Backbone as CSV, one residue per row, in Angstrom:
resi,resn,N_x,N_y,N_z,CA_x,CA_y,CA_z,C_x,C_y,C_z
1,UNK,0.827,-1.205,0.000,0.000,0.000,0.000,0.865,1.260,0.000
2,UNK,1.848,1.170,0.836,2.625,2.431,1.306,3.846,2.593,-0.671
3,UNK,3.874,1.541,-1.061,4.461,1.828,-2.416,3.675,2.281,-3.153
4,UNK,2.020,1.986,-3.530,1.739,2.426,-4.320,1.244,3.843,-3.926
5,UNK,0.685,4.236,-2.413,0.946,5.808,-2.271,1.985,6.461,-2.817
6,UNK,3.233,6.371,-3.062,4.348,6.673,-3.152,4.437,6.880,-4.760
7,UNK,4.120,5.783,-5.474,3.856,5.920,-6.965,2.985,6.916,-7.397
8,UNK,1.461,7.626,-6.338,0.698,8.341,-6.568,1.323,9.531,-6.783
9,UNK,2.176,9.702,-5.380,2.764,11.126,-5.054,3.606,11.320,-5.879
10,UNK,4.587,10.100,-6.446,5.406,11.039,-7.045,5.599,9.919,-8.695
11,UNK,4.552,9.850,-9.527,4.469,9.554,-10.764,5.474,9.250,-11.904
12,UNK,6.504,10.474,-11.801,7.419,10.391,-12.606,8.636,10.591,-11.813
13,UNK,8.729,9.918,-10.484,9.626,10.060,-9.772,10.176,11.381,-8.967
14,UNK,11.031,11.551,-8.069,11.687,12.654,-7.751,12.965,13.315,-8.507
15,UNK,12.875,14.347,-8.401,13.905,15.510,-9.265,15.259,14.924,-8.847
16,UNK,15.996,14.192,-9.981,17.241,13.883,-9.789,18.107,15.215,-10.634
17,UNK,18.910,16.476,-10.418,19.789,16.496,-10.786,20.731,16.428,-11.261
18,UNK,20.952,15.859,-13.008,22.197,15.477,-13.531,23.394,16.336,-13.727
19,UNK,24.370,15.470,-13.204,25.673,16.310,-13.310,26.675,15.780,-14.283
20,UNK,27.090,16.294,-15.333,26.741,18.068,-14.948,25.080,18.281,-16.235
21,UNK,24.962,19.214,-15.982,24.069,20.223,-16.657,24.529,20.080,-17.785
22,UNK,24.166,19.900,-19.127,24.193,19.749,-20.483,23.373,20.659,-21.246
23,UNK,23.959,21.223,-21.971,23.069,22.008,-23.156,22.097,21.707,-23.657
24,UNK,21.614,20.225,-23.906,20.656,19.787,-24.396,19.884,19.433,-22.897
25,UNK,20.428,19.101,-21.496,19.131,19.456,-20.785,18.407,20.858,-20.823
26,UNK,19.573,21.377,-20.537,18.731,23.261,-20.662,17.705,23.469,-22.179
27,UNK,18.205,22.872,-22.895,17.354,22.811,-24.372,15.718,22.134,-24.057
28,UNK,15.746,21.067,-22.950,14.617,20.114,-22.904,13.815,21.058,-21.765
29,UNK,14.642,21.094,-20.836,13.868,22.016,-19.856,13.155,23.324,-20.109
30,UNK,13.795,23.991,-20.915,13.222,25.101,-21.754,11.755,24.977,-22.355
31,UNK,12.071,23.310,-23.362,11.206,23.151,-23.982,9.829,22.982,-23.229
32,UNK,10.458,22.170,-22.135,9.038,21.459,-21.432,8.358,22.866,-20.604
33,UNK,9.326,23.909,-20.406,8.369,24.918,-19.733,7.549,25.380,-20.288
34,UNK,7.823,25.905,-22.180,7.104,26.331,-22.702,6.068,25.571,-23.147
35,UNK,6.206,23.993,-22.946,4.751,23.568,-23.377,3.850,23.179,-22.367
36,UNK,4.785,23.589,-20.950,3.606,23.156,-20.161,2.013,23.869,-19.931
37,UNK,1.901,25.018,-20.101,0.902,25.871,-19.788,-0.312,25.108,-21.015
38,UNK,0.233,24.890,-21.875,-0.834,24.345,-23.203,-1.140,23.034,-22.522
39,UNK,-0.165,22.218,-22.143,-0.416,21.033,-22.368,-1.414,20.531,-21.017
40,UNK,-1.141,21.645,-20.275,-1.739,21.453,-18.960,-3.531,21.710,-19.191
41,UNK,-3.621,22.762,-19.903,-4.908,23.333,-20.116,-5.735,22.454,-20.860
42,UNK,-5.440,21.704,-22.136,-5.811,20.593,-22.517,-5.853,19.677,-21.812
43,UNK,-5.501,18.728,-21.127,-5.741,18.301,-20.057,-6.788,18.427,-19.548
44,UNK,-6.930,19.793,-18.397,-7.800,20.222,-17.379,-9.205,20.620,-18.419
45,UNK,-9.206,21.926,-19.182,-10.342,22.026,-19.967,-11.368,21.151,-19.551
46,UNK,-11.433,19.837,-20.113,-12.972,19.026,-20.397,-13.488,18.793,-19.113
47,UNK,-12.705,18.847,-18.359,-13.033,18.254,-16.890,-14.462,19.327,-16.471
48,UNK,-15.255,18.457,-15.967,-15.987,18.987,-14.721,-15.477,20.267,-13.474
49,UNK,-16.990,20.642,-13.132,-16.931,21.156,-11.739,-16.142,20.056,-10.343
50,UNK,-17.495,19.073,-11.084,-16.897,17.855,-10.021,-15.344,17.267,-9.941
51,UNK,-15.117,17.073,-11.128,-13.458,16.365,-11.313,-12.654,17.294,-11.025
52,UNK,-12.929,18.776,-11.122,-12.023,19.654,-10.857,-11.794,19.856,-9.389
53,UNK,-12.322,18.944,-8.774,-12.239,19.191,-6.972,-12.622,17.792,-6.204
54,UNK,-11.703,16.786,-7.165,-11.702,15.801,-6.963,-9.705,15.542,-6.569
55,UNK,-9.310,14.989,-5.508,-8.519,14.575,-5.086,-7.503,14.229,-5.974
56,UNK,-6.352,14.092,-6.529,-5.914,13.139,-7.219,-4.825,11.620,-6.815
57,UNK,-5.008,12.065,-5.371,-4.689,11.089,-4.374,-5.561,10.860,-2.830
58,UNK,-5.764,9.943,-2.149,-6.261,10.203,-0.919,-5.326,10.997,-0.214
59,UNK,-6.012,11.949,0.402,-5.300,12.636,0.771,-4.563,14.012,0.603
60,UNK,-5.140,13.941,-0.978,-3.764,15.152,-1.814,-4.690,16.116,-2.310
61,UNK,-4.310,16.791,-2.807,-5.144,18.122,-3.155,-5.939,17.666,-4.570
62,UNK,-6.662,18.555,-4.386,-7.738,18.242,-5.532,-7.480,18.625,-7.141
63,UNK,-7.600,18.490,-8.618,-7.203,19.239,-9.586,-7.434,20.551,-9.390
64,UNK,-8.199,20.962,-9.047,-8.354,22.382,-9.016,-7.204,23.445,-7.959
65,UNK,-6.417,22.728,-6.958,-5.862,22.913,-6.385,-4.723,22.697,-6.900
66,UNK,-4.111,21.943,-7.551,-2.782,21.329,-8.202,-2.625,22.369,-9.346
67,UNK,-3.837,23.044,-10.008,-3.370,23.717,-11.333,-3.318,25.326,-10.487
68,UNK,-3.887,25.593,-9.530,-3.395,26.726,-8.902,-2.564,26.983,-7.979
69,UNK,-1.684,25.780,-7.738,-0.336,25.642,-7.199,0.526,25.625,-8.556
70,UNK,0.291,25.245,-9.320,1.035,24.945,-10.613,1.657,26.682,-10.549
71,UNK,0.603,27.334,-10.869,0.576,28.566,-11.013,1.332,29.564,-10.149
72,UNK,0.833,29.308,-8.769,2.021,29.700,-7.404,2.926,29.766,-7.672
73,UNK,3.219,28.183,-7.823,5.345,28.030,-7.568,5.591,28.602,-8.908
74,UNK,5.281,28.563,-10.295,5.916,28.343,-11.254,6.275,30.392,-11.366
75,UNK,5.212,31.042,-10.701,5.410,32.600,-10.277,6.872,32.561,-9.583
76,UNK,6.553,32.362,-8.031,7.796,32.255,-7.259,8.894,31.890,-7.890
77,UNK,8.960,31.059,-8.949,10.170,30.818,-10.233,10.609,31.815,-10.797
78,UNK,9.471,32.406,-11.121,9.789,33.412,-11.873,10.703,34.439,-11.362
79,UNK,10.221,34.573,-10.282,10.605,36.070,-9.372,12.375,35.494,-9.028
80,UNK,12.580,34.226,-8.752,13.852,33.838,-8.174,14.757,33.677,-9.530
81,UNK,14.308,33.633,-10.491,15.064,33.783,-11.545,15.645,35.182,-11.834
82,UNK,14.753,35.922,-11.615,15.015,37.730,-11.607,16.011,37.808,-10.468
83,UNK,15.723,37.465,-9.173,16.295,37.993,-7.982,17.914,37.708,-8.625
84,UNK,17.541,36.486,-8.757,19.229,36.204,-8.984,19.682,36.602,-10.639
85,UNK,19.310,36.954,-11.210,19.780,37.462,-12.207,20.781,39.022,-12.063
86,UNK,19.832,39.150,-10.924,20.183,41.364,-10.386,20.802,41.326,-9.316
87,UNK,20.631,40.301,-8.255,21.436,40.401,-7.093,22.582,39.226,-6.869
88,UNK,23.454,39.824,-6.054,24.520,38.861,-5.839,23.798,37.580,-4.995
89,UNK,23.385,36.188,-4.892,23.443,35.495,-4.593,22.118,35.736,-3.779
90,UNK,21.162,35.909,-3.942,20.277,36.542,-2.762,19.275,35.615,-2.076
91,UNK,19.203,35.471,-0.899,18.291,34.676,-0.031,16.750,34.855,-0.709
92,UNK,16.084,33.819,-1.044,14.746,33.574,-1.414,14.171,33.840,-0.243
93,UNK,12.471,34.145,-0.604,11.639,34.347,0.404,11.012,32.529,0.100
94,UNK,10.848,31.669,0.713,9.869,30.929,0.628,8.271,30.742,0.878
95,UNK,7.805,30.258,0.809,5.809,30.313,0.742,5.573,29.045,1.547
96,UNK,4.770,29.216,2.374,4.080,27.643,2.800,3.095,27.415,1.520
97,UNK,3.624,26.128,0.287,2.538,26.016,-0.384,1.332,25.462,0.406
98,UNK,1.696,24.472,1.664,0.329,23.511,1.645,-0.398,24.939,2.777
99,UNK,-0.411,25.944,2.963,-0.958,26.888,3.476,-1.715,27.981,2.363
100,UNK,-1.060,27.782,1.450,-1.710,28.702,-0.113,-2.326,27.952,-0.907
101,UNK,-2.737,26.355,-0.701,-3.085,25.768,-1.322,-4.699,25.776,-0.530
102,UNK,-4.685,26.279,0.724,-5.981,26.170,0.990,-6.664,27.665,1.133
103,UNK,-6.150,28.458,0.514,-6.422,29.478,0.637,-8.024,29.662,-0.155
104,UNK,-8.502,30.396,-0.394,-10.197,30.819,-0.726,-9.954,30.292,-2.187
105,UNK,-9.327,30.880,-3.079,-9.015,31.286,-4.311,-8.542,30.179,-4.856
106,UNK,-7.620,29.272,-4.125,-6.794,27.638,-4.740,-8.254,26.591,-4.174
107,UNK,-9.229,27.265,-3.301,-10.142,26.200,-2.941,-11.034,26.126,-4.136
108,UNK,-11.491,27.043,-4.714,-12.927,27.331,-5.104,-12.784,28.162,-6.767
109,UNK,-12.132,29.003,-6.817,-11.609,29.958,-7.845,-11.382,28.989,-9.193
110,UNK,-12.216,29.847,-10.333,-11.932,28.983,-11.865,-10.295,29.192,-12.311
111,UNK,-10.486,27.865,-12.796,-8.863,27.225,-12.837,-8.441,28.349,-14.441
112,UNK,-8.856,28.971,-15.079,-8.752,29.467,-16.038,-8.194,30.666,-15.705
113,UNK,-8.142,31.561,-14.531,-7.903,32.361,-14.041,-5.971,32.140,-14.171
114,UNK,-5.525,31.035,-13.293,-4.190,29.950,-13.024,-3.494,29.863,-14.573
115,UNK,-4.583,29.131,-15.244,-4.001,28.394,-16.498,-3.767,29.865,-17.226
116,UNK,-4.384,31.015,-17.438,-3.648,32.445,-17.919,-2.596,33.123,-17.543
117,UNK,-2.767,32.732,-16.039,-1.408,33.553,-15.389,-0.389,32.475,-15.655
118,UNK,0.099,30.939,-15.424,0.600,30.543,-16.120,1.386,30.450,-17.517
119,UNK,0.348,31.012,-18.392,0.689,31.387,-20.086,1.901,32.019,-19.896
120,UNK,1.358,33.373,-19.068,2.081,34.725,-18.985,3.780,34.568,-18.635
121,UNK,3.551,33.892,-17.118,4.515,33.852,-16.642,5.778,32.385,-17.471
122,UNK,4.986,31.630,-17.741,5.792,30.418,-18.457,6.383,31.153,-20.016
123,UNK,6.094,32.431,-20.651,5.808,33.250,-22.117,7.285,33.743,-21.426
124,UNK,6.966,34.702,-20.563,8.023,35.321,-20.386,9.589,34.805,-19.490
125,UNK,9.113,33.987,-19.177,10.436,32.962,-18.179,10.992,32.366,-19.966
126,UNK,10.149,31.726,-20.577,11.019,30.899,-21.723,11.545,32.227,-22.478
127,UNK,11.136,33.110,-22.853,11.849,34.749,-23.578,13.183,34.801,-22.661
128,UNK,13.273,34.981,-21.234,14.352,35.304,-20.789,15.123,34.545,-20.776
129,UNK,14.861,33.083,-21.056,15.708,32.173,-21.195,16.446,32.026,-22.345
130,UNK,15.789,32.108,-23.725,16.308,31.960,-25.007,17.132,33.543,-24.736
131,UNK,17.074,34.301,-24.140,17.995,35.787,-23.991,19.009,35.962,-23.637
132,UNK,18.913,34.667,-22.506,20.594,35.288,-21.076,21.734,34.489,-22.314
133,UNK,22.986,34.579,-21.144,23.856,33.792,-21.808,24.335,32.803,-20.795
134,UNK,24.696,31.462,-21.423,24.789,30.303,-19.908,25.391,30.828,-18.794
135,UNK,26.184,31.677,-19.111,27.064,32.169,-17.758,26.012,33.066,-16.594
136,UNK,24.848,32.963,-17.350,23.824,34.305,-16.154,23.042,33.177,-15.836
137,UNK,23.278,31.475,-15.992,22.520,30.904,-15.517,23.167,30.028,-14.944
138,UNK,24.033,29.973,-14.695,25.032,29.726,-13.218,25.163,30.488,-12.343
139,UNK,24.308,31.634,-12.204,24.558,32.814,-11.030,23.666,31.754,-9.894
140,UNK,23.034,32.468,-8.861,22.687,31.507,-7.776,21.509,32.339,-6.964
141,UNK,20.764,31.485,-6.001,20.189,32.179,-5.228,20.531,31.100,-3.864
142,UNK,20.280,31.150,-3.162,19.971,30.663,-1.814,18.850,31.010,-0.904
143,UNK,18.141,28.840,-1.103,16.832,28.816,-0.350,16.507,28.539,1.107
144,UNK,16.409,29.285,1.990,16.649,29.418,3.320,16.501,28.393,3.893
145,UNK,15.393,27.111,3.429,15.000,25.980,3.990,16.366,24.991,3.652
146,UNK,17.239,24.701,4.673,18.617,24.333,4.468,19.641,24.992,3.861
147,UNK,19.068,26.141,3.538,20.518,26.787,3.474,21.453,26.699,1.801
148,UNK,20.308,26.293,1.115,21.255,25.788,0.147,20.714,26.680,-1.143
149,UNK,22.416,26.420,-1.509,22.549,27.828,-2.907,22.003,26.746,-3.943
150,UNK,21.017,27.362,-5.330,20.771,26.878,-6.112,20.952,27.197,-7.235
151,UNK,21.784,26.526,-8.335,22.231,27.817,-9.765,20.810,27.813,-10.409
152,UNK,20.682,28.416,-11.035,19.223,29.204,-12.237,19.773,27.442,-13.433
153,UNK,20.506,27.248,-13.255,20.641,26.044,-14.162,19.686,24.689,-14.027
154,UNK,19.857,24.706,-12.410,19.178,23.488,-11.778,17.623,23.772,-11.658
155,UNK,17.571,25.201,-11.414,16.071,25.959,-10.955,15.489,25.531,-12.671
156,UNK,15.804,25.899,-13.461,15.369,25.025,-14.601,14.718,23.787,-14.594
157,UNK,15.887,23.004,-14.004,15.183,21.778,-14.191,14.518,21.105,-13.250
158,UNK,14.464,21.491,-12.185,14.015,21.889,-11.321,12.329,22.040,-11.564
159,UNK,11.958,23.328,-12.097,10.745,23.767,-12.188,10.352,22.938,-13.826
160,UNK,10.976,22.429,-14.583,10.341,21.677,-15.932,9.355,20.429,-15.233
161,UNK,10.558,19.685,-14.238,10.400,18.200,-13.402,8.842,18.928,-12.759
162,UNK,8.642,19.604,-11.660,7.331,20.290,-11.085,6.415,20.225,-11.742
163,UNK,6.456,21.165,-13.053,4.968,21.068,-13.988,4.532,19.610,-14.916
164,UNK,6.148,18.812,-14.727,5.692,17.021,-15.551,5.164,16.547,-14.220
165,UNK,5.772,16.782,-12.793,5.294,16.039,-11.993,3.366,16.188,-11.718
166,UNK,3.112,17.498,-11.594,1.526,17.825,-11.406,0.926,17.198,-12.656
167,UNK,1.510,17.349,-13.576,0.969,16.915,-14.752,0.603,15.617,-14.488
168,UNK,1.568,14.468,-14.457,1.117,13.283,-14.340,0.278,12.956,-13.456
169,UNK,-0.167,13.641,-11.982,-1.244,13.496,-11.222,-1.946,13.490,-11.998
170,UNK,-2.442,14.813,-12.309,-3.500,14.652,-12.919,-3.951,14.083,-14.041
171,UNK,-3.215,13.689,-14.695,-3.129,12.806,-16.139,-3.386,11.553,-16.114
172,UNK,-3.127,11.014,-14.781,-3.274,9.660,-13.961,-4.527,9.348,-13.087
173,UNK,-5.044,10.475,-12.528,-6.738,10.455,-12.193,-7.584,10.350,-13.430
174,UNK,-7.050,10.967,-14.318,-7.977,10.839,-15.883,-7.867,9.748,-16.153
175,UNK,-6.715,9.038,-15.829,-6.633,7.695,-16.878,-7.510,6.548,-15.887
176,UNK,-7.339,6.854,-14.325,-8.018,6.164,-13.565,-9.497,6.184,-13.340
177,UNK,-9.915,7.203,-13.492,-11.362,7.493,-13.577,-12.013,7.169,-14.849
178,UNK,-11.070,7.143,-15.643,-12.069,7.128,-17.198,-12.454,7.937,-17.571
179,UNK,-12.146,9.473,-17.204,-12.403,10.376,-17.324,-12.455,11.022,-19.043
Protein backbone atom coordinates (compact mmCIF):
# COMPACT_ATOMS: atom_id res chain seq x y z
CA UNK A 1 0.00 0.00 0.00
CA UNK A 2 2.62 2.43 1.31
CA UNK A 3 4.46 1.83 -2.42
CA UNK A 4 1.74 2.43 -4.32
CA UNK A 5 0.95 5.81 -2.27
CA UNK A 6 4.35 6.67 -3.15
CA UNK A 7 3.86 5.92 -6.96
CA UNK A 8 0.70 8.34 -6.57
CA UNK A 9 2.76 11.13 -5.05
CA UNK A 10 5.41 11.04 -7.05
CA UNK A 11 4.47 9.55 -10.76
CA UNK A 12 7.42 10.39 -12.61
CA UNK A 13 9.63 10.06 -9.77
CA UNK A 14 11.69 12.65 -7.75
CA UNK A 15 13.91 15.51 -9.26
CA UNK A 16 17.24 13.88 -9.79
CA UNK A 17 19.79 16.50 -10.79
CA UNK A 18 22.20 15.48 -13.53
CA UNK A 19 25.67 16.31 -13.31
CA UNK A 20 26.74 18.07 -14.95
CA UNK A 21 24.07 20.22 -16.66
CA UNK A 22 24.19 19.75 -20.48
CA UNK A 23 23.07 22.01 -23.16
CA UNK A 24 20.66 19.79 -24.40
CA UNK A 25 19.13 19.46 -20.79
CA UNK A 26 18.73 23.26 -20.66
CA UNK A 27 17.35 22.81 -24.37
CA UNK A 28 14.62 20.11 -22.90
CA UNK A 29 13.87 22.02 -19.86
CA UNK A 30 13.22 25.10 -21.75
CA UNK A 31 11.21 23.15 -23.98
CA UNK A 32 9.04 21.46 -21.43
CA UNK A 33 8.37 24.92 -19.73
CA UNK A 34 7.10 26.33 -22.70
CA UNK A 35 4.75 23.57 -23.38
CA UNK A 36 3.61 23.16 -20.16
CA UNK A 37 0.90 25.87 -19.79
CA UNK A 38 -0.83 24.35 -23.20
CA UNK A 39 -0.42 21.03 -22.37
CA UNK A 40 -1.74 21.45 -18.96
CA UNK A 41 -4.91 23.33 -20.12
CA UNK A 42 -5.81 20.59 -22.52
CA UNK A 43 -5.74 18.30 -20.06
CA UNK A 44 -7.80 20.22 -17.38
CA UNK A 45 -10.34 22.03 -19.97
CA UNK A 46 -12.97 19.03 -20.40
CA UNK A 47 -13.03 18.25 -16.89
CA UNK A 48 -15.99 18.99 -14.72
CA UNK A 49 -16.93 21.16 -11.74
CA UNK A 50 -16.90 17.86 -10.02
CA UNK A 51 -13.46 16.37 -11.31
CA UNK A 52 -12.02 19.65 -10.86
CA UNK A 53 -12.24 19.19 -6.97
CA UNK A 54 -11.70 15.80 -6.96
CA UNK A 55 -8.52 14.58 -5.09
CA UNK A 56 -5.91 13.14 -7.22
CA UNK A 57 -4.69 11.09 -4.37
CA UNK A 58 -6.26 10.20 -0.92
CA UNK A 59 -5.30 12.64 0.77
CA UNK A 60 -3.76 15.15 -1.81
CA UNK A 61 -5.14 18.12 -3.16
CA UNK A 62 -7.74 18.24 -5.53
CA UNK A 63 -7.20 19.24 -9.59
CA UNK A 64 -8.35 22.38 -9.02
CA UNK A 65 -5.86 22.91 -6.39
CA UNK A 66 -2.78 21.33 -8.20
CA UNK A 67 -3.37 23.72 -11.33
CA UNK A 68 -3.40 26.73 -8.90
CA UNK A 69 -0.34 25.64 -7.20
CA UNK A 70 1.04 24.94 -10.61
CA UNK A 71 0.58 28.57 -11.01
CA UNK A 72 2.02 29.70 -7.40
CA UNK A 73 5.34 28.03 -7.57
CA UNK A 74 5.92 28.34 -11.25
CA UNK A 75 5.41 32.60 -10.28
CA UNK A 76 7.80 32.25 -7.26
CA UNK A 77 10.17 30.82 -10.23
CA UNK A 78 9.79 33.41 -11.87
CA UNK A 79 10.60 36.07 -9.37
CA UNK A 80 13.85 33.84 -8.17
CA UNK A 81 15.06 33.78 -11.54
CA UNK A 82 15.02 37.73 -11.61
CA UNK A 83 16.30 37.99 -7.98
CA UNK A 84 19.23 36.20 -8.98
CA UNK A 85 19.78 37.46 -12.21
CA UNK A 86 20.18 41.36 -10.39
CA UNK A 87 21.44 40.40 -7.09
CA UNK A 88 24.52 38.86 -5.84
CA UNK A 89 23.44 35.50 -4.59
CA UNK A 90 20.28 36.54 -2.76
CA UNK A 91 18.29 34.68 -0.03
CA UNK A 92 14.75 33.57 -1.41
CA UNK A 93 11.64 34.35 0.40
CA UNK A 94 9.87 30.93 0.63
CA UNK A 95 5.81 30.31 0.74
CA UNK A 96 4.08 27.64 2.80
CA UNK A 97 2.54 26.02 -0.38
CA UNK A 98 0.33 23.51 1.65
CA UNK A 99 -0.96 26.89 3.48
CA UNK A 100 -1.71 28.70 -0.11
CA UNK A 101 -3.08 25.77 -1.32
CA UNK A 102 -5.98 26.17 0.99
CA UNK A 103 -6.42 29.48 0.64
CA UNK A 104 -10.20 30.82 -0.73
CA UNK A 105 -9.01 31.29 -4.31
CA UNK A 106 -6.79 27.64 -4.74
CA UNK A 107 -10.14 26.20 -2.94
CA UNK A 108 -12.93 27.33 -5.10
CA UNK A 109 -11.61 29.96 -7.84
CA UNK A 110 -11.93 28.98 -11.86
CA UNK A 111 -8.86 27.23 -12.84
CA UNK A 112 -8.75 29.47 -16.04
CA UNK A 113 -7.90 32.36 -14.04
CA UNK A 114 -4.19 29.95 -13.02
CA UNK A 115 -4.00 28.39 -16.50
CA UNK A 116 -3.65 32.45 -17.92
CA UNK A 117 -1.41 33.55 -15.39
CA UNK A 118 0.60 30.54 -16.12
CA UNK A 119 0.69 31.39 -20.09
CA UNK A 120 2.08 34.72 -18.99
CA UNK A 121 4.51 33.85 -16.64
CA UNK A 122 5.79 30.42 -18.46
CA UNK A 123 5.81 33.25 -22.12
CA UNK A 124 8.02 35.32 -20.39
CA UNK A 125 10.44 32.96 -18.18
CA UNK A 126 11.02 30.90 -21.72
CA UNK A 127 11.85 34.75 -23.58
CA UNK A 128 14.35 35.30 -20.79
CA UNK A 129 15.71 32.17 -21.19
CA UNK A 130 16.31 31.96 -25.01
CA UNK A 131 17.99 35.79 -23.99
CA UNK A 132 20.59 35.29 -21.08
CA UNK A 133 23.86 33.79 -21.81
CA UNK A 134 24.79 30.30 -19.91
CA UNK A 135 27.06 32.17 -17.76
CA UNK A 136 23.82 34.31 -16.15
CA UNK A 137 22.52 30.90 -15.52
CA UNK A 138 25.03 29.73 -13.22
CA UNK A 139 24.56 32.81 -11.03
CA UNK A 140 22.69 31.51 -7.78
CA UNK A 141 20.19 32.18 -5.23
CA UNK A 142 19.97 30.66 -1.81
CA UNK A 143 16.83 28.82 -0.35
CA UNK A 144 16.65 29.42 3.32
CA UNK A 145 15.00 25.98 3.99
CA UNK A 146 18.62 24.33 4.47
CA UNK A 147 20.52 26.79 3.47
CA UNK A 148 21.25 25.79 0.15
CA UNK A 149 22.55 27.83 -2.91
CA UNK A 150 20.77 26.88 -6.11
CA UNK A 151 22.23 27.82 -9.77
CA UNK A 152 19.22 29.20 -12.24
CA UNK A 153 20.64 26.04 -14.16
CA UNK A 154 19.18 23.49 -11.78
CA UNK A 155 16.07 25.96 -10.96
CA UNK A 156 15.37 25.02 -14.60
CA UNK A 157 15.18 21.78 -14.19
CA UNK A 158 14.02 21.89 -11.32
CA UNK A 159 10.75 23.77 -12.19
CA UNK A 160 10.34 21.68 -15.93
CA UNK A 161 10.40 18.20 -13.40
CA UNK A 162 7.33 20.29 -11.09
CA UNK A 163 4.97 21.07 -13.99
CA UNK A 164 5.69 17.02 -15.55
CA UNK A 165 5.29 16.04 -11.99
CA UNK A 166 1.53 17.83 -11.41
CA UNK A 167 0.97 16.92 -14.75
CA UNK A 168 1.12 13.28 -14.34
CA UNK A 169 -1.24 13.50 -11.22
CA UNK A 170 -3.50 14.65 -12.92
CA UNK A 171 -3.13 12.81 -16.14
CA UNK A 172 -3.27 9.66 -13.96
CA UNK A 173 -6.74 10.46 -12.19
CA UNK A 174 -7.98 10.84 -15.88
CA UNK A 175 -6.63 7.70 -16.88
CA UNK A 176 -8.02 6.16 -13.57
CA UNK A 177 -11.36 7.49 -13.58
CA UNK A 178 -12.07 7.13 -17.20
CA UNK A 179 -12.40 10.38 -17.32
Amino acid sequence: MEQNLEKLKYPIGKFECPNPITETHLLEWTNALETLPQRLEDLVAPLSETQLDTPYRPGGWTVRQLVHHVADSHHHSYIRFKWAMTEDTPVIKPYVQTEWAQLPDSLSSPISLSLAHLKVVHAKLVNLLRMVQKQDLERKFIHPEGNVEVALTENMGIYAWHGNHHYAHIKNLVERKGW
